[in-house]
JSON list of C-alpha atoms in Angstrom, two decimals:
[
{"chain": "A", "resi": 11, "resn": "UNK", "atom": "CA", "xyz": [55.22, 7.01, 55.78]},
{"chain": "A", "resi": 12, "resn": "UNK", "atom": "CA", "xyz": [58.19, 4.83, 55.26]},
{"chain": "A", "resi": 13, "resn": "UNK", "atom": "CA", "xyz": [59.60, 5.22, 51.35]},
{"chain": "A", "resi": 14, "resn": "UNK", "atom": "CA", "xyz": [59.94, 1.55, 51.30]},
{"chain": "A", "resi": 15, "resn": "UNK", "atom": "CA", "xyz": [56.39, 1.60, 51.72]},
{"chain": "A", "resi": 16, "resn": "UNK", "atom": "CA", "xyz": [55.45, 4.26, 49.66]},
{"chain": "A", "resi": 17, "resn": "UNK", "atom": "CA", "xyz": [57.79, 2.66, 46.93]},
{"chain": "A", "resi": 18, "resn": "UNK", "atom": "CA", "xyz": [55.41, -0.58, 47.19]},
{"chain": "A", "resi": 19, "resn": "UNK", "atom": "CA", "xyz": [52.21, 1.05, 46.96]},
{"chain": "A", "resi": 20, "resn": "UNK", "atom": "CA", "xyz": [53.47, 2.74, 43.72]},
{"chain": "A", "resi": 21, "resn": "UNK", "atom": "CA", "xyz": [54.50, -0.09, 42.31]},
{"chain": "A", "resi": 22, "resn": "UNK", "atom": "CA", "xyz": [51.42, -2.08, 43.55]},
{"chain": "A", "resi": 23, "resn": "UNK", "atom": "CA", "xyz": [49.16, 1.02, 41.72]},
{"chain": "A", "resi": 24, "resn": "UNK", "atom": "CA", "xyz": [51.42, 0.62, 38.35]},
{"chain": "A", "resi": 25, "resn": "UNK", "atom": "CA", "xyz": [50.95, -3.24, 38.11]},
{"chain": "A", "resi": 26, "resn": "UNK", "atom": "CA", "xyz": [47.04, -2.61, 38.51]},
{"chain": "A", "resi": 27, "resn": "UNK", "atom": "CA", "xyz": [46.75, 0.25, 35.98]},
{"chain": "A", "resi": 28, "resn": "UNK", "atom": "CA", "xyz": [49.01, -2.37, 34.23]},
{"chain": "A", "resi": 29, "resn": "UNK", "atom": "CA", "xyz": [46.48, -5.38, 34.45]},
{"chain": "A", "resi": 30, "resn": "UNK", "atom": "CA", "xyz": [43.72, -2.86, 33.60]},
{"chain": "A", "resi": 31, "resn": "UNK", "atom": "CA", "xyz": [45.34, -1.61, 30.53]},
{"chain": "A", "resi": 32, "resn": "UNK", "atom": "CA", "xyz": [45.86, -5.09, 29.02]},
{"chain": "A", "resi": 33, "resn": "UNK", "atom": "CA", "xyz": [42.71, -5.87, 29.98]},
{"chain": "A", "resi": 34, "resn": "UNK", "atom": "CA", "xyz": [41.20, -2.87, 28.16]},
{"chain": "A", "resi": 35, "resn": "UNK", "atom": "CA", "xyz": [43.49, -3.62, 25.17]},
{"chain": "A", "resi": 36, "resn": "UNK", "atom": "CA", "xyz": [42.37, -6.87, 25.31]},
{"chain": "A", "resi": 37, "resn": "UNK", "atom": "CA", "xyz": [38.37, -5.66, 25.27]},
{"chain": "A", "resi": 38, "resn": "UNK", "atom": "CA", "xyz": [38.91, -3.38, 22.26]},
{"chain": "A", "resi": 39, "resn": "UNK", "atom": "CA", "xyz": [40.72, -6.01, 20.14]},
{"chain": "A", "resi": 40, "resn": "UNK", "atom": "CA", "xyz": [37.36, -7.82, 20.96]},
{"chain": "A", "resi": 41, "resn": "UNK", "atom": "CA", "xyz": [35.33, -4.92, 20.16]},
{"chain": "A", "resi": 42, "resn": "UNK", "atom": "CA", "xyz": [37.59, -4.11, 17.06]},
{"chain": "A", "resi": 43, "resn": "UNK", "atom": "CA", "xyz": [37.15, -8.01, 16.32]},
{"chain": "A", "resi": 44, "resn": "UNK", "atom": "CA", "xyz": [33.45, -8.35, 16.54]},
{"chain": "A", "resi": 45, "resn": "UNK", "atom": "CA", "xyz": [32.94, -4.62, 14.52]},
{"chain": "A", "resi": 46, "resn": "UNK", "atom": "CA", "xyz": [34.98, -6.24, 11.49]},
{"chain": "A", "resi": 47, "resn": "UNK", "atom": "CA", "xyz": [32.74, -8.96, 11.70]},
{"chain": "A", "resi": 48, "resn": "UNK", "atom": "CA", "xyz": [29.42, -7.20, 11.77]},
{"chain": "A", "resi": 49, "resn": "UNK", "atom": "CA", "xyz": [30.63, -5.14, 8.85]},
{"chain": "A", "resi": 50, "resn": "UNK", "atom": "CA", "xyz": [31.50, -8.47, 6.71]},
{"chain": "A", "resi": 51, "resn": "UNK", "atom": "CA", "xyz": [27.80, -9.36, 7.68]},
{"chain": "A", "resi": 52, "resn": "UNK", "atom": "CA", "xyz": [26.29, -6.16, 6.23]},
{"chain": "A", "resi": 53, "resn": "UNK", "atom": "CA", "xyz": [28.26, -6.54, 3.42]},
{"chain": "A", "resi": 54, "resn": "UNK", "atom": "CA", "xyz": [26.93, -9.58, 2.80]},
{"chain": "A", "resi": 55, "resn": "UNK", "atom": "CA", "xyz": [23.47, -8.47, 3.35]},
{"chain": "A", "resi": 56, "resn": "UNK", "atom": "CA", "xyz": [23.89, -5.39, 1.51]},
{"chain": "A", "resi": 57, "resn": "UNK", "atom": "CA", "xyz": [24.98, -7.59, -1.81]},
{"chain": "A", "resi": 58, "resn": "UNK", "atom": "CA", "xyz": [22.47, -10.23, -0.93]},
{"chain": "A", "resi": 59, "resn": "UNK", "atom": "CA", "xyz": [19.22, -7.13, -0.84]},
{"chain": "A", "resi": 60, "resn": "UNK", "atom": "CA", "xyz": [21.24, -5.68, -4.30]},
{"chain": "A", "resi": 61, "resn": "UNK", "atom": "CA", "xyz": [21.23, -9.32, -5.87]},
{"chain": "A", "resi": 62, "resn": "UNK", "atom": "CA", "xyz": [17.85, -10.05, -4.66]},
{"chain": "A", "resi": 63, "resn": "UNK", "atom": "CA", "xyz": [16.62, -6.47, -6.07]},
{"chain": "A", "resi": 64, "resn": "UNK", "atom": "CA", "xyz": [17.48, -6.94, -9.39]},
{"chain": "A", "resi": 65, "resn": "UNK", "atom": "CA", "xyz": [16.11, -10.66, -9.78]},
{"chain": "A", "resi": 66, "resn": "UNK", "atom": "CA", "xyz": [12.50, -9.22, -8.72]},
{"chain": "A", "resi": 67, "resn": "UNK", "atom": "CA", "xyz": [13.15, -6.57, -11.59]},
{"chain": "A", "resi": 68, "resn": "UNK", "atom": "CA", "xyz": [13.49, -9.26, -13.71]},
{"chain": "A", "resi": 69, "resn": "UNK", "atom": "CA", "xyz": [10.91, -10.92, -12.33]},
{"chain": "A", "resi": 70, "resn": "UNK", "atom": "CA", "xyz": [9.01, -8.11, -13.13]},
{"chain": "A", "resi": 71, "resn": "UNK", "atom": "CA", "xyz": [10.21, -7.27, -16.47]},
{"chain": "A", "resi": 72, "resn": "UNK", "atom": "CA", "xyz": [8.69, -11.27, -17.36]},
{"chain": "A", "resi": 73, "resn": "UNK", "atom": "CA", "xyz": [5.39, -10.90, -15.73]},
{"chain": "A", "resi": 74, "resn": "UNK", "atom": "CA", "xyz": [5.30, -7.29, -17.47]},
{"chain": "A", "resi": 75, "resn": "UNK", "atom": "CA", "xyz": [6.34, -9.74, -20.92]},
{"chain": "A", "resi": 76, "resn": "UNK", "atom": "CA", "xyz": [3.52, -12.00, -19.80]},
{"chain": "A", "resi": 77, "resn": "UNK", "atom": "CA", "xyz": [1.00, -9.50, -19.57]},
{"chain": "A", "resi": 78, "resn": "UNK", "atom": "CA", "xyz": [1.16, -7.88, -22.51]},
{"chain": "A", "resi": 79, "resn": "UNK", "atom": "CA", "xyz": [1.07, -11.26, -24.57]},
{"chain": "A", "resi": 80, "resn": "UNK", "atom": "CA", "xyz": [-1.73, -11.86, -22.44]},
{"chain": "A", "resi": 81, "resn": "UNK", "atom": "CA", "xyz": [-3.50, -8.74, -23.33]},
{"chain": "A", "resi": 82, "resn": "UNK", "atom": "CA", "xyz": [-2.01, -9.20, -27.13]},
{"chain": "A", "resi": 83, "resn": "UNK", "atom": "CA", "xyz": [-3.76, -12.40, -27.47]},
{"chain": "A", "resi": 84, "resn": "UNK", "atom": "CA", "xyz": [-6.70, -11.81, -25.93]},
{"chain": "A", "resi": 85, "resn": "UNK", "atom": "CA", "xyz": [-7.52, -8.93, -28.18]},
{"chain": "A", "resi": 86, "resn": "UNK", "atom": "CA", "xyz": [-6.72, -10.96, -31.03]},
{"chain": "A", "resi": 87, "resn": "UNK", "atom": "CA", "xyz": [-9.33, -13.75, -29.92]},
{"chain": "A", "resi": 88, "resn": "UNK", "atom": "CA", "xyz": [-11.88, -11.13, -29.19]},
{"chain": "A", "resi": 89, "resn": "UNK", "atom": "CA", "xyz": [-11.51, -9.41, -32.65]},
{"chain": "A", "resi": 90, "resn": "UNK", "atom": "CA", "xyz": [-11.82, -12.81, -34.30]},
{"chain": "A", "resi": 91, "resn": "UNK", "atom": "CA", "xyz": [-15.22, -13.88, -31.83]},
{"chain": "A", "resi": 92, "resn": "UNK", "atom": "CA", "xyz": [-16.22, -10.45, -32.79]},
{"chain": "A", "resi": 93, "resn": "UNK", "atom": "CA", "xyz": [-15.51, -11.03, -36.93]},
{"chain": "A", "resi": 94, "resn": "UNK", "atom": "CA", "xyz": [-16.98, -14.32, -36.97]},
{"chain": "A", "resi": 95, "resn": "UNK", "atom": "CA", "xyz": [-19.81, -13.36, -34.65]},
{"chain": "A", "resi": 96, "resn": "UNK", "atom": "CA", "xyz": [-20.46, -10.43, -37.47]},
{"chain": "A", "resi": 97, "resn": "UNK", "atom": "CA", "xyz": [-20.59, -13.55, -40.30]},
{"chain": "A", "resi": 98, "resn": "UNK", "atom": "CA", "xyz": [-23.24, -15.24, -38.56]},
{"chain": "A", "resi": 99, "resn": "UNK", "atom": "CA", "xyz": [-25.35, -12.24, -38.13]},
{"chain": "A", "resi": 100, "resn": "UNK", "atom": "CA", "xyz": [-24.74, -11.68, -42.14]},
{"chain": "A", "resi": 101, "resn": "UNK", "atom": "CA", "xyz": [-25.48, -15.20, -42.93]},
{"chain": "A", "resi": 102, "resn": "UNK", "atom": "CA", "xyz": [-28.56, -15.25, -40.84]},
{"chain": "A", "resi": 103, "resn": "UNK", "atom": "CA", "xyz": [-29.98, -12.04, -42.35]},
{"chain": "A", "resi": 104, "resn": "UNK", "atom": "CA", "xyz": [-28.92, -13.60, -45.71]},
{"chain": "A", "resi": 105, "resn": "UNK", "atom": "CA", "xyz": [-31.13, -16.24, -44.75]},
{"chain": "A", "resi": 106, "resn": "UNK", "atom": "CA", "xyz": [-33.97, -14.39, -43.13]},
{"chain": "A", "resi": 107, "resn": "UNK", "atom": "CA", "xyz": [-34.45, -12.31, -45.98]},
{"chain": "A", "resi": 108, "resn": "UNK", "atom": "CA", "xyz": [-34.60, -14.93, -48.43]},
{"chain": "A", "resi": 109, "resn": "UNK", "atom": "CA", "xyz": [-37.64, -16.54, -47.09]},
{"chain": "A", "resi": 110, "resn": "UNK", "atom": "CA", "xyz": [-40.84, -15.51, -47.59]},
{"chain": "A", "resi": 111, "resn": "UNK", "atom": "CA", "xyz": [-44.04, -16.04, -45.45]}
]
């Protein structure tokens, strides 16, 4: 085969491996691009689960405030039904027993 020739289809086999090596440099900047970008998006999501996390604690801790109140004033009511409840029956017996038939 002539040199010349030979010389030629070297050269023509260095520009291609050429092209394809900017052309795989150009991919991974790409890649490298859209990686940095998915990891600012986790980041984001992984603050936005951590902020979101400890609002429903506090949520919680309320309704947990609520609750008890709840259950705090509802015994109270139910101690004075029961109290006055226990008057009535005394009066009534007062009453009962004072009569005479």
């Amino acid at each position: 085969m002539d040199p010349a020739l030979q010389q030629q289809i070297r050269t023509e086999r260095i520009v291609r491996m050429e092209v394809q090596r900017r052309q795989a440099k150009g991919t991974l900047r790409v890649i490298d691009n859209m990686i940095r970008e998915i990891d600012d998006q986790l980041a984001y999501v992984s603050q936005f689960k951590k902020e979101w996390l400890q609002h429903q604690r506090k949520c919680e801790e309320v309704r947990q405030e609520v609750v008890k109140e709840e259950m705090k004033l509802r015994s109270q009511f139910l101690e004075e039904e029961k109290e006055e409840l226990e008057k009535l029956l005394k009066l009534v017996g007062h009453e009962k027993g004072g009569q005479r038939y």
